[in-house]
XYZ file of N, CA and C in Angstrom:
747
model
N -21.325 17.556 11.137
C -19.988 17.124 11.516
C -18.912 17.991 10.843
N -19.092 18.208 9.547
C -18.100 19.008 8.823
C -18.056 20.437 9.350
N -19.239 20.972 9.737
C -19.282 22.325 10.312
C -18.519 22.375 11.632
N -18.662 21.326 12.451
C -17.931 21.278 13.725
C -16.433 21.162 13.481
N -16.048 20.354 12.490
C -14.632 20.228 12.141
C -14.083 21.576 11.673
N -14.873 22.266 10.850
C -14.460 23.585 10.379
C -14.272 24.567 11.512
N -15.160 24.512 12.515
C -15.018 25.388 13.676
C -13.742 25.120 14.445
N -13.407 23.847 14.636
C -12.158 23.490 15.326
C -10.943 23.982 14.547
N -11.005 23.848 13.229
C -9.874 24.269 12.403
C -9.703 25.787 12.422
N -10.816 26.500 12.431
C -10.713 27.962 12.507
C -10.095 28.385 13.834
N -10.426 27.662 14.915
C -9.792 27.947 16.203
C -8.295 27.640 16.151
N -7.938 26.581 15.442
C -6.525 26.232 15.305
C -5.762 27.321 14.552
N -6.402 27.869 13.521
C -5.751 28.898 12.709
C -5.623 30.228 13.452
N -6.565 30.518 14.339
C -6.612 31.848 14.943
C -5.773 31.990 16.204
N -5.293 30.869 16.761
C -4.508 30.960 17.985
C -3.020 31.083 17.683
N -2.311 31.820 18.522
C -0.857 31.935 18.398
C -0.138 30.910 19.278
N -0.922 30.170 20.058
C -0.350 29.162 20.946
C -0.227 27.839 20.194
N 0.994 27.358 19.943
C 1.162 26.128 19.150
C 0.532 24.904 19.803
N 0.508 24.861 21.136
C -0.091 23.716 21.822
C -1.607 23.696 21.627
N -2.225 24.882 21.643
C -3.663 24.964 21.389
C -3.966 24.577 19.941
N -3.153 25.064 19.019
C -3.358 24.752 17.603
C -3.285 23.251 17.372
N -2.299 22.610 17.997
C -2.149 21.156 17.864
C -3.376 20.439 18.418
N -3.849 20.880 19.583
C -5.002 20.242 20.215
C -6.252 20.381 19.350
N -6.461 21.564 18.774
C -7.643 21.778 17.940
C -7.594 20.913 16.682
N -6.418 20.853 16.030
C -6.316 20.083 14.794
C -6.529 18.603 15.058
N -5.929 18.099 16.126
C -6.080 16.683 16.436
C -7.507 16.374 16.891
N -8.156 17.335 17.542
C -9.569 17.153 17.914
C -10.432 17.053 16.658
N -10.093 17.821 15.632
C -10.838 17.764 14.372
C -10.708 16.384 13.739
N -9.494 15.843 13.708
C -9.295 14.517 13.125
C -9.961 13.436 13.971
N -9.912 13.600 15.289
C -10.542 12.624 16.174
C -12.062 12.590 15.947
N -12.653 13.767 15.814
C -14.084 13.864 15.533
C -14.411 13.216 14.192
N -13.575 13.487 13.189
C -13.807 12.932 11.855
C -13.747 11.411 11.878
N -12.748 10.865 12.582
C -12.614 9.410 12.639
C -13.767 8.780 13.391
N -14.139 9.376 14.530
C -15.245 8.839 15.315
C -16.540 8.839 14.508
N -16.788 9.912 13.776
C -17.995 9.992 12.949
C -17.949 8.964 11.826
N -16.757 8.779 11.249
C -16.598 7.804 10.171
C -16.871 6.391 10.668
N -16.386 6.077 11.877
C -16.639 4.766 12.468
C -18.137 4.579 12.711
N -18.780 5.591 13.286
C -20.215 5.509 13.563
C -21.015 5.273 12.279
N -20.646 5.985 11.214
C -21.353 5.829 9.946
C -21.121 4.447 9.358
N -19.900 3.925 9.503
C -19.600 2.591 8.990
C -20.433 1.535 9.708
N -20.560 1.679 11.034
C -21.387 0.751 11.811
C -22.848 0.868 11.386
N -23.325 2.097 11.199
C -24.709 2.308 10.782
C -24.967 1.682 9.409
N -24.017 1.849 8.488
C -24.176 1.262 7.150
C -24.280 -0.263 7.236
N -23.476 -0.855 8.140
C -23.473 -2.316 8.248
C -24.800 -2.853 8.775
N -25.590 -2.013 9.460
C -26.866 -2.433 10.020
C -28.049 -2.051 9.134
N -27.767 -1.454 7.990
C -28.832 -1.068 7.075
C -29.240 -2.274 6.236
N -30.472 -2.677 6.365
C -30.914 -3.893 5.687
C -31.037 -3.699 4.180
N -31.592 -2.579 3.757
C -31.846 -2.340 2.326
C -30.621 -1.757 1.656
N -30.082 -2.475 0.676
C -28.890 -1.990 -0.032
C -29.230 -0.771 -0.886
N -30.516 -0.635 -1.246
C -30.911 0.535 -2.035
C -30.747 1.819 -1.225
N -30.944 1.749 0.103
C -30.837 2.924 0.958
C -29.453 3.071 1.571
N -28.598 2.105 1.325
C -27.291 2.070 1.964
C -26.318 2.972 1.211
N -25.576 3.804 1.955
C -24.584 4.686 1.315
C -23.493 3.853 0.651
N -23.040 4.305 -0.491
C -21.978 3.612 -1.223
C -20.872 4.599 -1.571
N -19.670 4.102 -1.863
C -18.566 5.002 -2.221
C -18.861 5.777 -3.508
N -18.208 6.926 -3.628
C -18.366 7.780 -4.807
C -16.984 8.259 -5.259
N -16.966 8.830 -6.446
C -15.753 9.494 -6.938
C -16.033 10.989 -7.021
N -15.073 11.797 -6.588
C -15.233 13.247 -6.653
C -13.945 13.865 -7.180
N -14.083 14.868 -8.042
C -12.920 15.587 -8.556
C -12.645 16.788 -7.647
N -11.434 16.876 -7.143
C -11.029 17.973 -6.258
C -10.043 18.863 -7.015
N -10.399 20.141 -7.139
C -9.537 21.093 -7.850
C -8.390 21.523 -6.941
N -7.163 21.406 -7.433
C -5.977 21.749 -6.651
C -5.408 23.115 -7.030
N -5.336 23.399 -8.310
C -4.790 24.689 -8.747
C -4.738 24.779 -10.256
N -4.364 25.951 -10.743
C -4.285 26.179 -12.183
C -2.996 25.598 -12.752
N -3.075 25.160 -13.979
C -1.917 24.561 -14.650
C -0.754 25.561 -14.710
N 0.428 25.100 -14.372
C 1.616 25.948 -14.422
C 1.969 26.599 -13.097
N 1.086 26.541 -12.114
C 1.377 27.144 -10.812
C 2.488 26.360 -10.119
N 3.457 27.078 -9.565
C 4.575 26.440 -8.879
C 4.109 25.756 -7.589
N 4.657 24.594 -7.336
C 4.400 23.919 -6.058
C 3.118 23.126 -5.973
N 2.434 22.897 -7.099
C 1.179 22.148 -7.042
C 1.382 20.733 -6.506
N 2.540 20.160 -6.779
C 2.798 18.798 -6.285
C 2.753 18.743 -4.760
N 3.215 19.798 -4.103
C 3.177 19.792 -2.643
C 1.740 19.967 -2.143
N 0.914 20.681 -2.910
C -0.500 20.799 -2.563
C -1.163 19.421 -2.653
N -0.862 18.714 -3.734
C -1.404 17.366 -3.912
C -0.918 16.449 -2.797
N 0.362 16.576 -2.477
C 0.944 15.743 -1.419
C 0.196 15.949 -0.104
N -0.159 17.201 0.194
C -0.907 17.495 1.414
C -2.289 16.856 1.365
N -2.984 16.997 0.240
C -4.331 16.415 0.137
C -4.269 14.900 0.260
N -3.323 14.275 -0.416
C -3.202 12.814 -0.380
C -2.880 12.332 1.035
N -2.035 13.075 1.756
C -1.695 12.704 3.135
C -2.940 12.760 4.023
N -3.759 13.789 3.831
C -5.004 13.913 4.594
C -5.963 12.790 4.211
N -6.069 12.513 2.906
C -6.979 11.481 2.415
C -6.604 10.111 2.967
N -5.305 9.834 3.019
C -4.836 8.526 3.499
C -5.279 8.282 4.942
N -5.371 9.375 5.725
C -5.779 9.248 7.125
C -7.294 9.234 7.295
N -8.031 9.336 6.181
C -9.493 9.400 6.279
C -10.193 8.456 5.300
N -9.535 7.341 4.998
C -10.144 6.273 4.191
C -10.567 6.749 2.799
N -9.764 7.593 2.186
C -10.047 8.061 0.835
C -8.850 7.745 -0.057
N -9.118 7.078 -1.172
C -8.080 6.719 -2.143
C -8.022 7.810 -3.204
N -6.844 8.089 -3.743
C -6.704 9.193 -4.699
C -5.956 8.775 -5.960
N -6.397 9.312 -7.079
C -5.626 9.356 -8.324
C -5.297 10.817 -8.581
N -4.174 11.074 -9.214
C -3.723 12.449 -9.421
C -3.524 12.714 -10.905
N -4.048 13.828 -11.384
C -3.829 14.217 -12.775
C -2.340 14.465 -13.006
N -1.871 14.180 -14.195
C -0.451 14.320 -14.506
C 0.035 15.748 -14.285
N -0.836 16.706 -14.482
C -0.484 18.117 -14.298
C -0.547 18.553 -12.836
N -1.015 17.671 -11.945
C -1.193 17.960 -10.517
C -2.239 19.044 -10.266
N -3.101 19.303 -11.239
C -4.135 20.322 -11.071
C -5.414 19.763 -10.464
N -5.565 18.435 -10.479
C -6.771 17.798 -9.959
C -6.410 16.508 -9.230
N -7.242 16.198 -8.248
C -7.172 14.903 -7.574
C -8.528 14.236 -7.731
N -8.522 12.954 -8.063
C -9.749 12.179 -8.169
C -9.862 11.356 -6.886
N -10.807 11.741 -6.030
C -10.945 11.128 -4.707
C -12.028 10.055 -4.741
N -11.716 8.890 -4.165
C -12.642 7.763 -4.111
C -12.893 7.405 -2.643
N -14.159 7.452 -2.233
C -14.493 7.129 -0.847
C -15.935 7.474 -0.564
N -16.318 7.368 0.704
C -17.668 7.769 1.094
C -17.735 9.290 1.165
N -18.894 9.830 0.827
C -19.036 11.286 0.718
C -18.617 12.011 1.995
N -19.012 11.472 3.153
C -18.675 12.146 4.406
C -17.167 12.188 4.634
N -16.470 11.127 4.225
C -15.015 11.101 4.380
C -14.340 12.099 3.432
N -14.851 12.200 2.214
C -14.284 13.166 1.266
C -14.563 14.590 1.747
N -15.771 14.827 2.303
C -16.086 16.141 2.876
C -15.070 16.505 3.960
N -14.751 15.540 4.811
C -13.772 15.766 5.876
C -12.420 16.135 5.292
N -11.990 15.403 4.268
C -10.695 15.681 3.630
C -10.645 17.102 3.086
N -11.718 17.515 2.434
C -11.739 18.856 1.844
C -11.719 19.928 2.927
N -12.412 19.681 4.048
C -12.405 20.654 5.148
C -11.020 20.778 5.768
N -10.375 19.653 6.022
C -9.026 19.657 6.588
C -8.038 20.296 5.620
N -8.164 19.942 4.354
C -7.239 20.473 3.337
C -7.350 21.985 3.218
N -8.575 22.500 3.214
C -8.773 23.948 3.059
C -8.048 24.716 4.153
N -8.093 24.205 5.380
C -7.433 24.880 6.495
C -5.926 24.672 6.482
N -5.509 23.420 6.303
C -4.075 23.107 6.390
C -3.289 23.677 5.215
N -3.931 23.829 4.060
C -3.254 24.451 2.931
C -2.920 25.905 3.251
N -3.876 26.617 3.845
C -3.634 28.011 4.243
C -2.460 28.071 5.220
N -2.453 27.170 6.196
C -1.370 27.158 7.176
C -0.024 26.825 6.525
N -0.024 25.879 5.599
C 1.214 25.481 4.933
C 1.806 26.627 4.113
N 0.960 27.278 3.329
C 1.435 28.383 2.489
C 1.889 29.553 3.354
N 1.133 29.860 4.404
C 1.509 30.958 5.295
C 2.843 30.677 5.974
N 3.031 29.445 6.451
C 4.286 29.087 7.117
C 5.462 29.136 6.151
N 5.252 28.682 4.910
C 6.347 28.720 3.935
C 6.666 30.154 3.519
N 5.642 31.009 3.437
C 5.879 32.430 3.145
C 6.751 33.061 4.233
N 6.431 32.738 5.485
C 7.205 33.275 6.609
C 8.646 32.792 6.543
N 8.834 31.526 6.218
C 10.182 30.954 6.116
C 10.977 31.635 5.000
N 10.359 31.807 3.843
C 11.058 32.436 2.716
C 11.352 33.902 3.026
N 10.389 34.606 3.604
C 10.574 36.026 3.931
C 11.677 36.240 4.957
N 11.886 35.261 5.823
C 12.925 35.393 6.853
C 14.329 35.357 6.264
N 14.445 34.794 5.055
C 15.767 34.688 4.423
C 16.616 33.569 4.992
N 16.059 32.747 5.881
C 16.844 31.671 6.506
C 17.364 30.680 5.479
N 16.636 30.506 4.388
C 17.040 29.522 3.385
C 18.329 29.925 2.650
N 18.682 31.225 2.699
C 19.855 31.686 1.946
C 21.164 31.101 2.493
N 21.150 30.689 3.749
C 22.340 30.074 4.329
C 22.371 28.567 4.112
N 21.303 28.032 3.517
C 21.211 26.589 3.326
C 21.780 26.193 1.968
N 22.069 24.916 1.852
C 22.534 24.356 0.575
C 21.613 23.211 0.193
N 21.783 22.731 -1.027
C 20.944 21.655 -1.534
C 21.822 20.614 -2.219
N 21.448 19.343 -2.054
C 22.102 18.260 -2.790
C 21.384 18.130 -4.124
N 22.133 18.345 -5.208
C 21.520 18.318 -6.540
C 22.214 17.263 -7.401
N 21.388 16.435 -8.030
C 21.930 15.400 -8.915
C 22.221 16.010 -10.278
N 23.443 15.840 -10.765
C 23.841 16.401 -12.061
C 24.497 15.313 -12.904
N 24.506 15.550 -14.202
C 25.132 14.629 -15.136
C 26.425 15.245 -15.649
N 27.512 14.510 -15.536
C 28.824 14.960 -15.991
C 29.213 14.154 -17.225
N 29.624 14.854 -18.291
C 30.013 14.191 -19.532
C 31.541 14.213 -19.653
N 32.109 13.040 -19.792
C 33.548 12.914 -20.000
C 33.781 12.041 -21.226
N 34.154 12.705 -22.285
C 34.314 11.973 -23.534
C 32.969 11.459 -24.008
N 32.890 10.168 -24.197
C 31.639 9.559 -24.654
C 30.821 8.990 -23.503
N 31.307 9.165 -22.309
C 30.620 8.571 -21.162
C 29.957 9.645 -20.302
N 28.847 9.265 -19.696
C 28.118 10.167 -18.810
C 28.067 9.573 -17.404
N 28.247 10.460 -16.424
C 28.219 10.029 -15.029
C 27.199 10.876 -14.271
N 26.516 10.242 -13.335
C 25.631 10.982 -12.442
C 26.344 11.189 -11.119
N 26.306 12.408 -10.633
C 26.948 12.717 -9.368
C 26.092 13.714 -8.598
N 26.388 13.897 -7.333
C 25.643 14.836 -6.483
C 26.566 15.966 -6.087
N 26.086 17.201 -6.273
C 26.879 18.355 -5.899
C 26.097 19.233 -4.922
N 26.839 19.983 -4.112
C 26.234 20.935 -3.189
C 26.104 22.282 -3.884
N 24.958 22.922 -3.720
C 24.719 24.215 -4.375
C 23.869 25.078 -3.452
N 23.910 26.402 -3.624
C 23.045 27.285 -2.834
C 21.577 26.925 -3.063
N 20.779 27.085 -2.033
C 19.364 26.727 -2.105
C 18.553 27.887 -2.674
N 17.921 27.670 -3.814
C 17.075 28.696 -4.435
C 15.758 28.811 -3.675
N 15.147 29.982 -3.748
C 13.907 30.223 -3.030
C 12.795 29.275 -3.428
N 12.651 29.015 -4.741
C 11.594 28.118 -5.222
C 11.793 26.714 -4.670
N 13.040 26.242 -4.711
C 13.344 24.908 -4.190
C 13.117 24.853 -2.687
N 13.504 25.920 -1.979
C 13.312 25.965 -0.528
C 11.831 25.841 -0.176
N 10.981 26.545 -0.919
C 9.541 26.486 -0.646
C 9.002 25.072 -0.863
N 9.406 24.444 -1.969
C 8.923 23.096 -2.281
C 9.390 22.096 -1.227
N 10.656 22.189 -0.823
C 11.185 21.298 0.198
C 10.468 21.507 1.535
N 10.250 22.756 1.886
C 9.548 23.104 3.128
C 8.137 22.508 3.127
N 7.404 22.734 2.042
C 6.015 22.288 1.973
C 5.918 20.767 1.883
N 6.896 20.130 1.260
C 6.920 18.668 1.201
C 7.017 18.086 2.610
N 7.942 18.617 3.414
C 8.118 18.132 4.780
C 6.882 18.440 5.632
N 6.299 19.607 5.424
C 5.075 19.990 6.156
C 3.975 18.962 5.902
N 3.757 18.636 4.632
C 2.691 17.701 4.263
C 2.935 16.321 4.872
N 4.165 15.848 4.823
C 4.492 14.539 5.391
C 4.205 14.506 6.894
N 4.638 15.566 7.604
C 4.445 15.597 9.055
C 2.964 15.653 9.423
N 2.198 16.478 8.725
C 0.758 16.574 8.997
C 0.084 15.226 8.751
N 0.459 14.564 7.654
C -0.111 13.255 7.353
C 0.163 12.243 8.443
N 1.383 12.255 8.971
C 1.741 11.330 10.049
C 0.929 11.619 11.311
N 0.738 12.895 11.617
C -0.022 13.264 12.815
C -1.480 12.833 12.690
N -2.081 13.094 11.545
C -3.480 12.723 11.349
C -3.654 11.203 11.390
N -2.723 10.488 10.773
C -2.804 9.023 10.763
C -2.697 8.461 12.176
N -1.846 9.065 13.001
C -1.679 8.603 14.383
C -2.965 8.812 15.178
N -3.607 9.968 14.986
C -4.871 10.244 15.686
C -5.953 9.275 15.221
N -6.010 9.025 13.931
C -7.004 8.080 13.385
C -6.823 6.691 14.004
N -5.585 6.219 14.023
C -5.313 4.883 14.571
C -5.727 4.798 16.042
N -5.406 5.842 16.800
C -5.735 5.877 18.224
C -7.251 5.893 18.433
N -7.945 6.701 17.640
C -9.396 6.829 17.801
C -10.109 5.539 17.413
N -9.668 4.889 16.344
C -10.276 3.625 15.942
C -10.043 2.552 17.002
N -8.828 2.529 17.575
C -8.527 1.554 18.630
C -9.441 1.767 19.841
N -9.689 3.032 20.188
C -10.586 3.335 21.304
C -12.012 2.882 20.992
N -12.434 3.099 19.736
C -13.794 2.711 19.349
C -13.980 1.204 19.449
N -12.960 0.443 19.032
C -13.034 -1.017 19.098
C -13.018 -1.480 20.553
N -12.186 -0.845 21.374
C -12.042 -1.261 22.774
C -13.288 -0.976 23.601
N -14.034 0.064 23.235
C -15.195 0.471 24.038
C -16.522 0.159 23.360
N -16.482 -0.633 22.284
C -17.696 -0.898 21.513
C -18.698 -1.747 22.299
N -19.935 -1.628 21.894
C -20.975 -2.517 22.413
C -20.765 -3.902 21.803
N -21.111 -4.962 22.513
C -20.859 -6.322 22.021
C -21.422 -6.593 20.636
N -22.588 -5.987 20.341
C -23.227 -6.280 19.055
C -22.691 -5.424 17.907
N -21.833 -4.454 18.195
C -21.390 -3.518 17.157
C -20.448 -4.163 16.149
N -19.485 -4.965 16.629
C -18.535 -5.603 15.717
C -17.719 -4.586 14.945
N -17.236 -3.539 15.631
C -16.584 -2.413 14.955
C -15.364 -2.831 14.142
N -14.531 -3.703 14.688
C -13.328 -4.118 13.971
C -13.690 -4.759 12.634
N -14.698 -5.633 12.638
C -15.134 -6.292 11.402
C -15.751 -5.291 10.445
N -16.524 -4.339 10.986
C -17.143 -3.304 10.149
C -16.087 -2.481 9.436
N -15.032 -2.083 10.152
C -13.961 -1.291 9.547
C -13.232 -2.091 8.474
N -13.058 -3.391 8.720
C -12.416 -4.239 7.716
C -13.292 -4.358 6.478
N -14.602 -4.513 6.683
C -15.522 -4.590 5.545
C -15.518 -3.287 4.749
N -15.441 -2.166 5.455
C -15.388 -0.867 4.778
C -14.122 -0.777 3.925
N -13.012 -1.209 4.471
C -11.746 -1.187 3.727
C -11.846 -2.009 2.450
N -12.452 -3.196 2.535
C -12.603 -4.056 1.365
C -13.542 -3.423 0.343
N -14.653 -2.833 0.821
C -15.603 -2.193 -0.090
C -14.950 -1.031 -0.836
N -14.168 -0.230 -0.120
C -13.486 0.893 -0.757
C -12.462 0.412 -1.774
N -11.725 -0.625 -1.403
C -10.710 -1.158 -2.326
C -11.352 -1.688 -3.596
N -12.474 -2.423 -3.453
C -13.160 -2.965 -4.628
C -13.729 -1.850 -5.491
N -14.273 -0.806 -4.853
C -14.826 0.313 -5.612
C -13.728 1.022 -6.396
N -12.589 1.250 -5.734
C -11.485 1.937 -6.410
C -11.016 1.139 -7.621
N -10.891 -0.159 -7.466
C -10.415 -1.002 -8.574
C -11.373 -0.974 -9.753
N -12.674 -0.867 -9.460
C -13.663 -0.858 -10.540
C -13.824 0.515 -11.182
N -13.578 1.586 -10.404
C -13.851 2.947 -10.901
C -12.617 3.655 -11.449
N -11.444 3.333 -10.943
C -10.241 4.064 -11.337
C -9.769 3.654 -12.726
N -9.333 4.658 -13.499
C -8.749 4.401 -14.817
C -7.282 4.830 -14.847
N -6.696 5.010 -13.679
C -5.297 5.456 -13.605
C -4.372 4.419 -14.246
N -3.335 4.909 -14.909
C -2.403 4.017 -15.592
C -1.154 3.728 -14.762
N -0.970 4.448 -13.692
C 0.215 4.248 -12.868
C -0.027 4.772 -11.467
N 1.031 4.891 -10.703
C 0.956 5.362 -9.324
C 1.646 6.707 -9.194
N 0.964 7.660 -8.580
C 1.566 8.980 -8.355
C 2.661 8.859 -7.323
N 3.836 9.402 -7.607
C 4.995 9.212 -6.750
C 5.428 10.486 -6.022
N 4.565 11.487 -5.989
C 4.914 12.682 -5.239
C 5.948 13.529 -5.948
N 6.879 14.078 -5.166
C 7.887 14.979 -5.719
C 8.767 14.267 -6.726
N 9.013 14.912 -7.859
C 9.859 14.326 -8.902
C 11.193 15.046 -9.025
N 11.427 15.975 -8.095
C 12.658 16.750 -8.162
C 13.882 15.923 -7.841
N 15.057 16.405 -8.261
C 16.304 15.699 -8.012
C 17.186 16.473 -7.049
N 16.576 17.302 -6.234
C 17.330 18.067 -5.244
C 16.738 17.823 -3.869
N 17.574 18.025 -2.843
C 17.130 17.764 -1.482
C 17.856 18.694 -0.530
N 17.093 19.360 0.345
C 17.677 20.264 1.331
C 17.208 19.844 2.718
N 18.138 19.358 3.537
C 17.775 18.941 4.895
C 17.352 20.142 5.740
N 17.948 21.319 5.482
C 17.608 22.507 6.269
C 16.159 22.930 6.039
N 15.752 23.015 4.773
C 14.375 23.410 4.459
C 13.382 22.350 4.923
N 13.780 21.081 4.824
C 12.894 20.002 5.286
C 12.693 20.073 6.797
N 13.746 20.368 7.518
C 13.615 20.480 8.977
C 12.672 21.614 9.349
N 12.799 22.750 8.641
C 11.918 23.888 8.918
C 10.468 23.538 8.607
N 10.228 22.843 7.485
C 8.865 22.447 7.117
C 8.295 21.431 8.091
N 9.128 20.491 8.538
C 8.694 19.498 9.504
C 8.294 20.170 10.820
N 9.087 21.147 11.241
C 8.791 21.864 12.473
C 7.456 22.597 12.353
N 7.222 23.210 11.196
C 5.943 23.917 10.988
C 4.783 22.929 10.963
N 5.012 21.737 10.387
C 3.978 20.715 10.362
C 3.618 20.212 11.739
N 4.604 20.201 12.638
C 4.349 19.811 14.020
C 3.504 20.852 14.744
N 3.615 22.114 14.317
C 2.904 23.203 14.980
C 1.591 23.559 14.294
N 1.301 22.914 13.190
C 0.096 23.265 12.409
C -1.164 23.045 13.242
């Protein structure tokens, strides 16, 4: 399954036609969801719990400490994971993600991430190289000191290249996550609507959700919730460009 998903993603990367790229990527997610549903149904019919697949934890390497933009890489992985029944904890340095789920689902996430990360970085490189961000501005939160009092205010400032890249990639990750989640929801609905009477797919998916939630609660040692970007600046222009690229990924 993962090899077939990889083949679809390579076709998505190699075409210059945005409609073909969209079709290939969504076909990859549709295949992943359908396979995940089939495996969940199969697990529910396995009599021996000793032979039954169970959730696992896997460490996913994101990047080296100090690399710019790692948070957007994590954001992309988490968005993909959310659409594939995988729960994540994130290292404070954003260099690692701790993924909790069934092995096949985590394999799918890693395959999708490997392809979409290349597309995200390539698209942001093209955006930065074009110089389009130089005409954009950014809303930046600043602290103003007047006497003994401090005030927080928002000012408009030229958009720096580093900030433009982060804003672009943030929007890209959000859009890709929304697209994958929509395909997953549609595919699961089709599976439930066309299921065999004895399959009980809706109940199986609910049981899988509960099993994953219980496993995460027992295995995770996270002390808080990862909140994504921590920056205090925002550029609607760079976000629009990243969103557009995410639609074409």
